[in-house]
XYZ file of C-alpha atoms in Angstrom:
591
model
C 0.000 0.000 0.000
C 1.135 3.568 -0.347
C 0.397 7.185 0.291
C -0.951 9.009 -2.786
C 1.552 11.134 -4.653
C -0.875 14.007 -5.000
C -0.499 14.762 -1.280
C 3.170 15.489 -1.788
C 2.704 18.665 -3.761
C 2.776 22.244 -2.630
C 1.315 22.721 0.864
C -0.853 25.534 -0.487
C -3.071 22.883 -2.087
C -4.218 21.782 1.372
C -7.056 23.775 2.861
C -6.363 25.618 6.101
C -9.316 23.953 7.883
C -7.798 20.545 7.158
C -4.476 21.624 8.667
C -6.201 22.958 11.784
C -8.221 19.765 12.088
C -5.023 17.760 11.871
C -3.453 19.786 14.691
C -6.539 19.285 16.871
C -6.435 15.563 16.094
C -2.815 15.330 17.187
C -3.604 17.083 20.450
C -6.515 14.734 21.125
C -4.727 11.453 20.753
C -1.453 12.496 22.309
C -3.065 13.974 25.445
C -5.797 11.490 26.273
C -5.207 8.617 28.712
C -2.141 7.641 30.680
C 1.333 8.872 29.719
C 2.900 6.992 26.837
C 5.891 4.900 27.973
C 9.096 4.710 25.980
C 10.887 1.521 25.009
C 13.790 0.493 22.837
C 14.208 -2.116 20.129
C 17.672 -2.281 18.665
C 17.735 -2.602 14.869
C 19.818 -5.474 13.493
C 23.523 -4.693 13.178
C 23.320 -4.977 9.396
C 21.181 -1.830 9.411
C 24.102 0.269 10.588
C 25.279 2.876 8.080
C 28.806 1.494 8.327
C 27.793 -2.098 7.548
C 29.313 -3.664 4.450
C 28.232 -7.268 4.014
C 29.435 -10.127 1.884
C 28.099 -10.129 -1.680
C 26.604 -13.480 -2.604
C 27.766 -14.820 -5.942
C 24.324 -16.282 -6.668
C 21.749 -14.689 -4.347
C 19.050 -17.161 -3.320
C 16.782 -17.808 -0.345
C 17.806 -21.462 -0.270
C 21.175 -22.776 0.828
C 22.472 -26.105 -0.421
C 22.504 -28.728 2.321
C 20.566 -26.566 4.816
C 16.945 -25.838 5.706
C 17.842 -22.273 6.752
C 16.425 -19.246 4.956
C 19.209 -17.165 3.443
C 18.376 -13.471 3.681
C 20.002 -10.975 1.353
C 19.503 -7.491 -0.035
C 17.928 -7.684 -3.517
C 19.519 -4.369 -4.484
C 23.124 -5.532 -4.185
C 23.112 -9.226 -3.271
C 24.712 -8.704 0.145
C 24.090 -11.384 2.761
C 21.948 -10.173 5.679
C 21.885 -13.398 7.653
C 20.286 -16.799 7.902
C 17.029 -17.601 9.683
C 15.923 -20.981 10.962
C 12.388 -21.608 9.683
C 9.596 -22.617 12.045
C 8.528 -26.235 12.274
C 5.044 -27.607 12.927
C 5.872 -27.974 16.607
C 7.154 -24.393 16.668
C 3.832 -23.204 15.260
C 2.008 -25.192 17.948
C 4.084 -23.577 20.698
C 3.440 -20.089 19.316
C -0.303 -20.734 19.239
C -0.322 -21.979 22.830
C 1.455 -18.814 23.990
C -0.932 -16.607 22.034
C -3.962 -18.473 23.400
C -2.900 -18.132 27.021
C -1.987 -14.444 26.681
C -5.292 -13.584 24.988
C -7.415 -14.700 27.929
C -6.220 -11.754 30.013
C -5.978 -9.356 27.088
C -9.661 -9.911 26.244
C -10.594 -8.316 29.577
C -8.671 -5.083 28.944
C -10.433 -1.788 28.307
C -10.300 0.172 25.084
C -8.195 2.780 26.871
C -5.597 0.147 27.784
C -5.463 -0.992 24.183
C -5.199 2.604 22.943
C -2.245 3.126 25.244
C -0.413 0.248 23.552
C -1.105 1.740 20.131
C 0.003 5.217 21.227
C 3.184 3.687 22.575
C 3.779 1.927 19.282
C 3.031 5.113 17.358
C 5.576 7.050 19.394
C 8.221 4.429 18.667
C 7.536 4.485 14.926
C 7.693 8.278 14.788
C 10.977 8.286 16.703
C 12.569 5.502 14.643
C 11.513 6.208 11.077
C 15.055 6.104 9.675
C 15.829 2.681 11.183
C 12.505 1.210 10.071
C 12.927 2.521 6.539
C 16.514 1.294 6.264
C 15.631 -2.199 7.457
C 12.748 -2.373 4.962
C 15.007 -1.126 2.162
C 17.743 -3.639 2.895
C 15.353 -6.587 2.887
C 13.352 -5.601 -0.218
C 15.590 -3.368 -2.308
C 13.094 -0.498 -2.304
C 13.996 3.168 -2.003
C 13.735 5.176 1.199
C 10.957 7.262 -0.353
C 9.001 4.092 -1.117
C 9.555 2.962 2.471
C 8.429 6.302 3.860
C 5.223 6.320 1.810
C 4.328 2.647 1.691
C 5.623 1.427 5.042
C 5.722 4.202 7.631
C 3.131 6.764 6.624
C 0.298 4.299 6.073
C 1.144 2.526 9.317
C 0.970 5.661 11.445
C -2.319 6.498 9.717
C -3.751 3.114 10.692
C -2.555 3.678 14.249
C -4.054 7.169 14.282
C -7.415 5.998 12.958
C -7.658 3.098 15.368
C -6.694 5.247 18.347
C -9.334 7.833 17.477
C -12.131 5.737 16.005
C -11.580 2.119 17.010
C -13.702 2.226 20.157
C -16.647 3.780 18.322
C -16.491 0.997 15.727
C -16.581 -1.745 18.378
C -18.876 -0.124 20.924
C -22.142 -1.968 21.550
C -24.728 -0.712 19.058
C -28.506 -0.415 19.562
C -30.721 -1.767 16.788
C -34.382 -0.993 15.998
C -37.231 -3.256 17.060
C -40.781 -3.850 15.784
C -44.362 -3.692 17.109
C -44.512 -7.254 18.387
C -41.121 -6.897 20.069
C -41.681 -3.336 21.328
C -41.046 -4.522 24.886
C -37.548 -5.669 23.885
C -34.232 -3.837 23.486
C -31.928 -5.046 20.722
C -28.165 -4.635 20.558
C -25.141 -5.911 18.670
C -21.821 -6.526 20.365
C -18.391 -7.082 18.848
C -16.380 -9.370 21.095
C -12.857 -10.795 20.704
C -12.519 -13.960 18.649
C -9.424 -15.306 20.390
C -6.312 -16.030 18.321
C -6.302 -14.669 14.781
C -3.657 -15.133 12.110
C -2.336 -13.203 9.128
C -0.254 -14.532 6.253
C 1.284 -11.431 4.701
C 3.266 -10.662 1.568
C 6.814 -9.395 1.202
C 6.208 -6.173 -0.756
C 5.616 -4.026 2.348
C 7.146 -6.073 5.177
C 6.684 -3.456 7.904
C 3.181 -2.265 7.092
C 1.788 -5.664 6.117
C 2.985 -7.114 9.426
C 2.082 -4.220 11.719
C -1.308 -3.464 10.125
C -3.024 -6.758 11.022
C -1.474 -6.631 14.508
C -2.959 -3.171 15.152
C -6.492 -4.302 14.337
C -6.227 -7.692 16.032
C -4.911 -6.296 19.299
C -7.413 -3.454 19.466
C -10.239 -5.943 18.917
C -9.024 -7.884 21.963
C -7.363 -10.741 20.116
C -3.870 -12.135 20.040
C -2.257 -12.613 16.644
C 0.123 -14.940 14.860
C 1.679 -13.375 11.765
C 3.269 -15.569 9.137
C 5.708 -13.364 7.274
C 7.127 -14.193 3.870
C 10.399 -16.079 3.796
C 11.578 -13.390 1.341
C 11.553 -10.819 4.172
C 12.340 -13.054 7.128
C 15.270 -10.886 8.235
C 13.315 -7.654 8.673
C 10.175 -9.291 10.058
C 11.845 -10.246 13.317
C 12.750 -6.609 14.008
C 9.319 -5.365 12.995
C 7.487 -7.846 15.236
C 9.767 -6.836 18.105
C 8.314 -3.334 17.785
C 4.819 -4.704 18.468
C 5.975 -6.941 21.308
C 8.007 -4.102 22.816
C 4.957 -1.815 22.961
C 2.938 -4.526 24.707
C 5.667 -5.141 27.252
C 6.215 -1.430 27.907
C 2.528 -1.104 28.812
C 2.590 -4.081 31.175
C 0.999 -6.658 28.888
C 2.311 -9.982 27.644
C 4.478 -9.817 24.507
C 3.157 -13.315 23.768
C 0.063 -11.638 22.324
C 2.009 -11.121 19.084
C 3.748 -14.131 17.550
C 5.878 -14.300 14.409
C 6.133 -17.365 12.181
C 8.552 -17.650 9.271
C 8.532 -21.001 7.544
C 8.858 -22.665 4.182
C 5.622 -23.001 2.169
C 5.417 -26.742 2.834
C 4.914 -26.089 6.577
C 2.451 -23.185 6.270
C -0.719 -25.364 5.958
C -0.178 -26.444 9.554
C -0.898 -22.858 10.567
C -3.633 -22.053 8.065
C -5.653 -25.145 9.046
C -4.965 -25.036 12.784
C -8.129 -25.352 14.906
C -6.797 -22.749 17.374
C -7.147 -20.035 14.713
C -10.413 -18.081 14.748
C -9.799 -15.901 11.686
C -7.214 -15.681 8.920
C -6.149 -12.725 6.791
C -4.245 -13.605 3.647
C -2.336 -11.092 1.508
C -0.775 -12.646 -1.545
C -1.295 -14.190 -4.963
C -4.367 -15.942 -6.291
C -2.719 -19.371 -6.848
C -1.497 -19.495 -3.252
C -4.858 -18.173 -2.019
C -6.641 -21.205 -3.465
C -4.410 -23.473 -1.386
C -4.857 -21.339 1.723
C -8.645 -21.315 1.371
C -8.733 -25.102 1.026
C -6.463 -25.464 4.047
C -8.527 -23.099 6.212
C -11.733 -24.861 5.196
C -10.566 -28.006 6.976
C -11.132 -26.203 10.279
C -13.871 -23.863 8.978
C -11.645 -20.831 9.587
C -13.134 -17.643 8.070
C -10.687 -15.965 5.705
C -10.227 -12.434 4.384
C -8.493 -12.660 0.997
C -6.562 -9.723 -0.522
C -5.156 -11.028 -3.783
C -3.929 -8.082 -5.774
C -5.343 -6.947 -9.072
C -5.009 -5.370 -12.473
C -6.036 -1.880 -11.438
C -7.017 0.569 -14.141
C -6.601 4.333 -14.211
C -9.115 5.842 -16.622
C -8.204 9.191 -18.220
C -11.191 11.068 -19.614
C -11.006 13.525 -22.506
C -11.786 16.520 -20.286
C -9.060 15.795 -17.729
C -7.478 18.931 -16.267
C -4.045 19.596 -14.735
C -2.522 16.908 -16.933
C 0.963 17.594 -15.580
C -0.172 16.681 -12.074
C -2.114 13.690 -13.359
C 0.978 12.325 -15.144
C 2.925 12.579 -11.885
C 0.199 10.651 -10.063
C 0.170 7.991 -12.790
C 3.927 7.555 -12.543
C 3.812 7.225 -8.763
C 0.927 4.772 -8.995
C 2.776 2.654 -11.559
C 6.396 2.718 -10.385
C 5.986 3.062 -6.594
C 7.822 0.161 -4.957
C 9.037 -0.989 -8.361
C 5.448 -1.738 -9.357
C 5.252 -4.370 -6.617
C 2.071 -2.952 -5.189
C -1.309 -4.655 -4.948
C -3.180 -1.439 -5.781
C -0.552 -0.243 -8.219
C -1.748 1.105 -11.550
C -1.364 -1.804 -13.982
C -3.321 -0.286 -16.872
C -3.738 3.327 -17.972
C -6.859 3.547 -20.114
C -6.917 6.843 -22.029
C -9.860 8.200 -23.997
C -8.979 8.978 -27.614
C -8.837 12.757 -27.279
C -5.970 12.697 -24.782
C -4.216 9.482 -25.821
C -1.272 10.856 -27.824
C -0.613 13.642 -25.308
C -0.560 11.232 -22.372
C 1.738 8.790 -24.211
C 4.229 11.519 -25.141
C 4.350 12.950 -21.627
C 4.767 9.519 -20.056
C 7.583 8.667 -22.449
C 9.590 11.780 -21.594
C 9.240 11.095 -17.863
C 9.800 7.323 -17.839
C 12.988 7.800 -19.864
C 14.455 9.817 -16.987
C 13.885 7.280 -14.201
C 17.072 6.156 -12.455
C 17.349 2.622 -11.084
C 19.723 1.413 -8.394
C 20.440 0.692 -4.748
C 19.073 3.418 -2.496
C 21.298 2.211 0.345
C 24.493 2.557 -1.702
C 23.881 5.530 -3.981
C 24.385 8.870 -2.187
C 22.645 10.738 -5.034
C 19.496 8.663 -4.619
C 17.509 6.732 -7.203
C 13.930 6.813 -8.476
C 13.312 3.096 -8.337
C 14.953 0.275 -6.439
C 15.332 -3.424 -7.037
C 12.753 -6.169 -7.463
C 12.431 -8.739 -4.694
C 13.624 -11.508 -7.040
C 14.698 -12.090 -10.640
C 12.517 -15.186 -10.820
C 9.735 -13.523 -12.823
C 11.893 -11.585 -15.280
C 11.641 -14.211 -18.024
C 7.838 -14.142 -17.836
C 7.776 -10.317 -17.976
C 10.036 -10.184 -21.022
C 7.964 -12.837 -22.770
C 4.704 -10.948 -22.123
C 6.185 -7.699 -23.431
C 7.623 -9.386 -26.536
C 4.289 -11.111 -27.214
C 2.415 -7.813 -26.904
C 4.806 -6.139 -29.361
C 4.323 -9.056 -31.733
C 0.559 -8.351 -31.633
C 0.843 -4.611 -32.282
C 1.887 -2.926 -29.038
C 4.842 -0.529 -28.976
C 7.539 -0.683 -26.298
C 8.768 2.901 -26.060
C 10.998 2.531 -22.988
C 12.687 -0.443 -21.315
C 11.114 -3.858 -21.672
C 13.982 -5.970 -20.327
C 15.837 -6.901 -17.176
C 18.610 -4.499 -16.271
C 22.121 -5.734 -15.573
C 23.236 -2.923 -13.299
C 26.913 -2.072 -13.775
C 27.381 -1.110 -10.101
C 25.224 -3.857 -8.600
C 25.549 -6.902 -10.886
C 24.115 -9.215 -8.213
C 20.996 -7.132 -7.700
C 17.572 -7.829 -9.192
C 16.625 -4.992 -11.554
C 14.070 -4.555 -14.315
C 14.005 -1.504 -16.566
C 11.170 0.979 -16.037
C 9.008 0.127 -19.031
C 6.453 1.995 -21.128
C 4.264 -0.199 -23.343
C 1.571 1.546 -25.413
C -1.162 0.568 -27.889
C -2.007 -2.424 -25.733
C -5.391 -4.037 -26.376
C -7.589 -6.084 -24.011
C -6.983 -9.399 -25.804
C -3.233 -9.260 -25.139
C -1.984 -11.428 -22.283
C -0.139 -8.514 -20.720
C -3.480 -6.692 -20.360
C -4.978 -9.625 -18.466
C -2.259 -10.889 -16.128
C -1.091 -9.133 -12.981
C 2.491 -8.003 -13.579
C 3.591 -6.708 -10.169
C 6.431 -4.981 -11.962
C 7.601 -1.545 -13.210
C 5.665 -1.794 -16.464
C 3.427 1.088 -17.539
C 0.730 -0.336 -19.826
C -1.267 2.243 -21.839
C -4.515 1.383 -23.629
C -6.741 3.463 -25.892
C -10.503 3.821 -25.312
C -12.969 5.250 -27.826
C -15.097 6.900 -25.124
C -16.186 6.619 -21.506
C -18.349 3.550 -22.097
C -15.514 1.789 -23.882
C -13.114 2.708 -21.075
C -15.378 1.040 -18.510
C -15.629 -2.089 -20.679
C -11.839 -2.273 -20.932
C -11.435 -1.689 -17.193
C -13.797 -4.614 -16.517
C -12.203 -6.938 -19.069
C -9.988 -8.812 -16.579
C -10.765 -11.347 -13.851
C -9.565 -8.871 -11.229
C -11.404 -6.136 -9.346
C -9.366 -4.580 -6.549
C -9.000 -0.816 -7.031
C -9.368 1.770 -9.779
C -8.836 5.445 -10.507
C -10.557 7.907 -12.813
C -9.382 11.366 -13.865
C -11.675 13.936 -15.457
C -13.891 16.940 -14.917
C -17.461 16.157 -15.979
C -19.348 14.786 -12.979
C -21.662 12.596 -15.014
C -18.735 10.986 -16.843
C -16.840 10.466 -13.595
C -19.894 8.841 -12.018
C -20.279 6.571 -15.045
C -16.821 5.191 -14.359
C -17.212 5.030 -10.575
C -20.498 3.149 -10.873
C -19.510 1.018 -13.836
C -16.115 -0.300 -12.753
C -16.326 -3.661 -10.995
C -13.905 -3.094 -8.138
C -13.801 -2.816 -4.389
C -12.426 0.742 -4.347
C -12.235 3.785 -6.613
C -10.262 7.044 -6.342
C -11.613 10.055 -8.226
C -8.950 12.396 -9.631
C -6.392 10.688 -7.432
C -4.744 7.362 -6.755
C -5.061 5.079 -3.724
C -6.572 7.738 -1.454
C -9.146 5.298 -0.063
C -6.259 3.671 1.775
C -5.127 6.992 3.219
C -8.371 7.461 5.148
C -8.944 3.889 6.403
C -11.924 3.011 4.249
C -12.659 -0.712 3.968
C -9.980 -2.297 1.779
C -10.578 -5.259 -0.501
C -11.800 -6.341 -3.894
C -14.169 -8.478 -5.910
C -13.827 -11.284 -8.444
C -10.301 -12.741 -8.493
C -9.037 -9.960 -6.227
C -10.493 -11.752 -3.224
C -13.210 -11.231 -0.648
C -13.640 -9.711 2.782
C -12.351 -6.348 3.932
C -9.694 -4.983 6.249
C -9.332 -1.352 7.212
C -11.939 0.914 8.766
C -14.692 -0.294 11.063
C -15.515 -3.144 8.680
C -12.007 -4.513 9.115
C -12.102 -4.227 12.901
C -15.506 -5.867 13.143
C -14.398 -8.727 10.908
C -11.948 -9.709 13.656
C -14.744 -9.994 16.213
C -17.563 -12.298 17.124
C -20.671 -10.342 16.123
C -23.083 -11.146 18.941
C -26.779 -10.236 18.790
C -28.442 -9.635 22.170
C -32.180 -9.147 22.774
C -33.366 -8.295 26.300
C -36.511 -7.061 28.050
C -36.970 -3.293 27.983
C -38.929 -3.278 31.287
C -38.207 -6.677 32.870
C -40.370 -6.037 35.919
C -43.346 -4.962 33.828
C -43.353 -6.805 30.511
C -41.805 -10.175 29.770
C -42.535 -12.939 27.297
C -45.386 -15.330 28.185
C -46.528 -18.112 25.862
C -50.298 -17.794 25.136
C -52.322 -20.690 26.504
C -53.488 -21.753 23.050
C -49.845 -22.081 21.893
C -48.460 -23.676 25.045
C -47.460 -27.328 25.010
C -49.299 -29.590 24.920
C -51.532 -27.847 22.387
C -55.192 -28.517 23.076
C -56.681 -27.237 19.781
C -54.607 -26.964 16.611
C -57.306 -24.828 14.944
C -57.392 -22.368 17.834
C -53.575 -22.276 17.838
C -53.567 -21.518 14.096
C -56.081 -18.678 14.494
C -53.929 -17.290 17.293
C -50.864 -17.328 15.014
C -52.791 -15.595 12.228
C -53.876 -12.934 14.712
C -50.271 -12.344 15.775
C -49.153 -11.872 12.154
C -52.068 -9.601 11.244
C -51.629 -7.439 14.334
C -47.885 -7.092 13.865
C -47.698 -6.739 10.091
C -51.151 -5.877 8.728
C -51.032 -3.367 5.885
C -54.216 -1.578 6.961
C -55.758 -0.507 10.248
C -58.666 -2.873 9.595
C -56.365 -5.867 9.286
C -54.568 -4.971 12.497
C -57.887 -4.643 14.373
C -58.911 -8.047 13.012
C -55.630 -9.400 14.326
C -56.352 -8.018 17.786
C -59.790 -9.676 17.791
C -58.234 -13.028 16.886
C -55.767 -12.628 19.749
C -58.573 -11.898 22.203
C -60.782 -14.757 21.019
C -58.057 -17.387 20.775
C -55.630 -16.379 23.534
């Protein structure tokens, strides 16, 4: 996930009331409750600025003759360390610890839980440089990508939960009806117990911390299975969560980290101790996870990425700003972003202009290792070179069928970092819906541009894939914008922006092959709870339920009982006054 590029412009674009509201918000959540304790979590020694590790000749997660996970920096191939993967028995032990710790945690107040989140927030704000550097070393991303996609979105989730979490989970009154007028109805959201999250490698800090924030505030404990590709950083990031719990006097066992090889993961995803599972990853793996969870009837929230479209209407304004947003949405995190822009669909009137402006900008993008280049780079490394052959084949096939590759299109053998995993920032235009590259999720720095005849055609193209996660639309005419917003089959849409729904904690998730369920916002919090319906007497000393004699067992007269039932229905739901009076008479005569 990431923070939208449009928020990074000149501060004069932000309204003064919004700035004042932000200041008031800060005052509210920093001043309420008990003082926020401080704690310390030392970053790994490899995160030191002076560190210079061994460069692996052939970087790989696997080591010959060992079950250990070999961790290395994808930007330069330097060895970060080796991690012993969890076994089935290790998963069992983690679940026992989480189960025991949750029993006490479930009894805590919302204020106690807020204090833990405020403590965590303070740590993140004070340690942004360390967090960003650790994320960059383990993924190859740039510090800017880490700031936007790791830190900023995490502090926003903390902020939202601190301010609005209790309201989302507070017991809610529900309406009643005439027959049940003597009752009071309510819905409660209670802790589930132990929940789990299997998260992807593209944002190792945010994807790990995010589920923990929601799970803990809902009164649960959590077991997070991190990707083996980011095993090195995940240990540090989970220590931040555990440190906040300990600093506030609660058990660090509430947050457990599992890193294992894929062959062991089904032991977690099917474990009967799990009450809910969040999965962030690819569709093929999701099918296996869903089947595994079904063995124990574990409810699952699936976030499976997508083929997000950005629709550019003919009347779009501020095209310079829009191009900048498109570039950020496409190349943020090297394109390894579930809500990244995978297709730019441009209406005919603006097509050539958009293509020309994109070409001039994409040509200037610099690729390299943010940790080693003092001048900085625009885009970092990819997590692995494993998919480069597939990407090149898709691009070549598209060109064979009429597309034009104006920039890039191939893996990049970096002269300074030959052991890093780099792919050239790519601009591919004149792509049509029937091409494979327009249908498959790329998760790569490839800007795909497609032409639409008009707004209706643009919506058809946007809906032409199996995916439906997010979308964007840029234009001026309200009716045309609404046509796209209403017509696109997706879980989220940004209007004249990119990804802003994630910046305000709206429910996050998709439709079709992009998964099901939602995290984020009150919907995400409530999904981690047992939704309990409670119906009680409004005036227990005056009016309580009593079974009418004609309906009480054993029933003396079936006909009288039937007439009594008809009277109840007519009195409670009759469409006219006459019918309701008839119902009352039946009640009196057959009671």
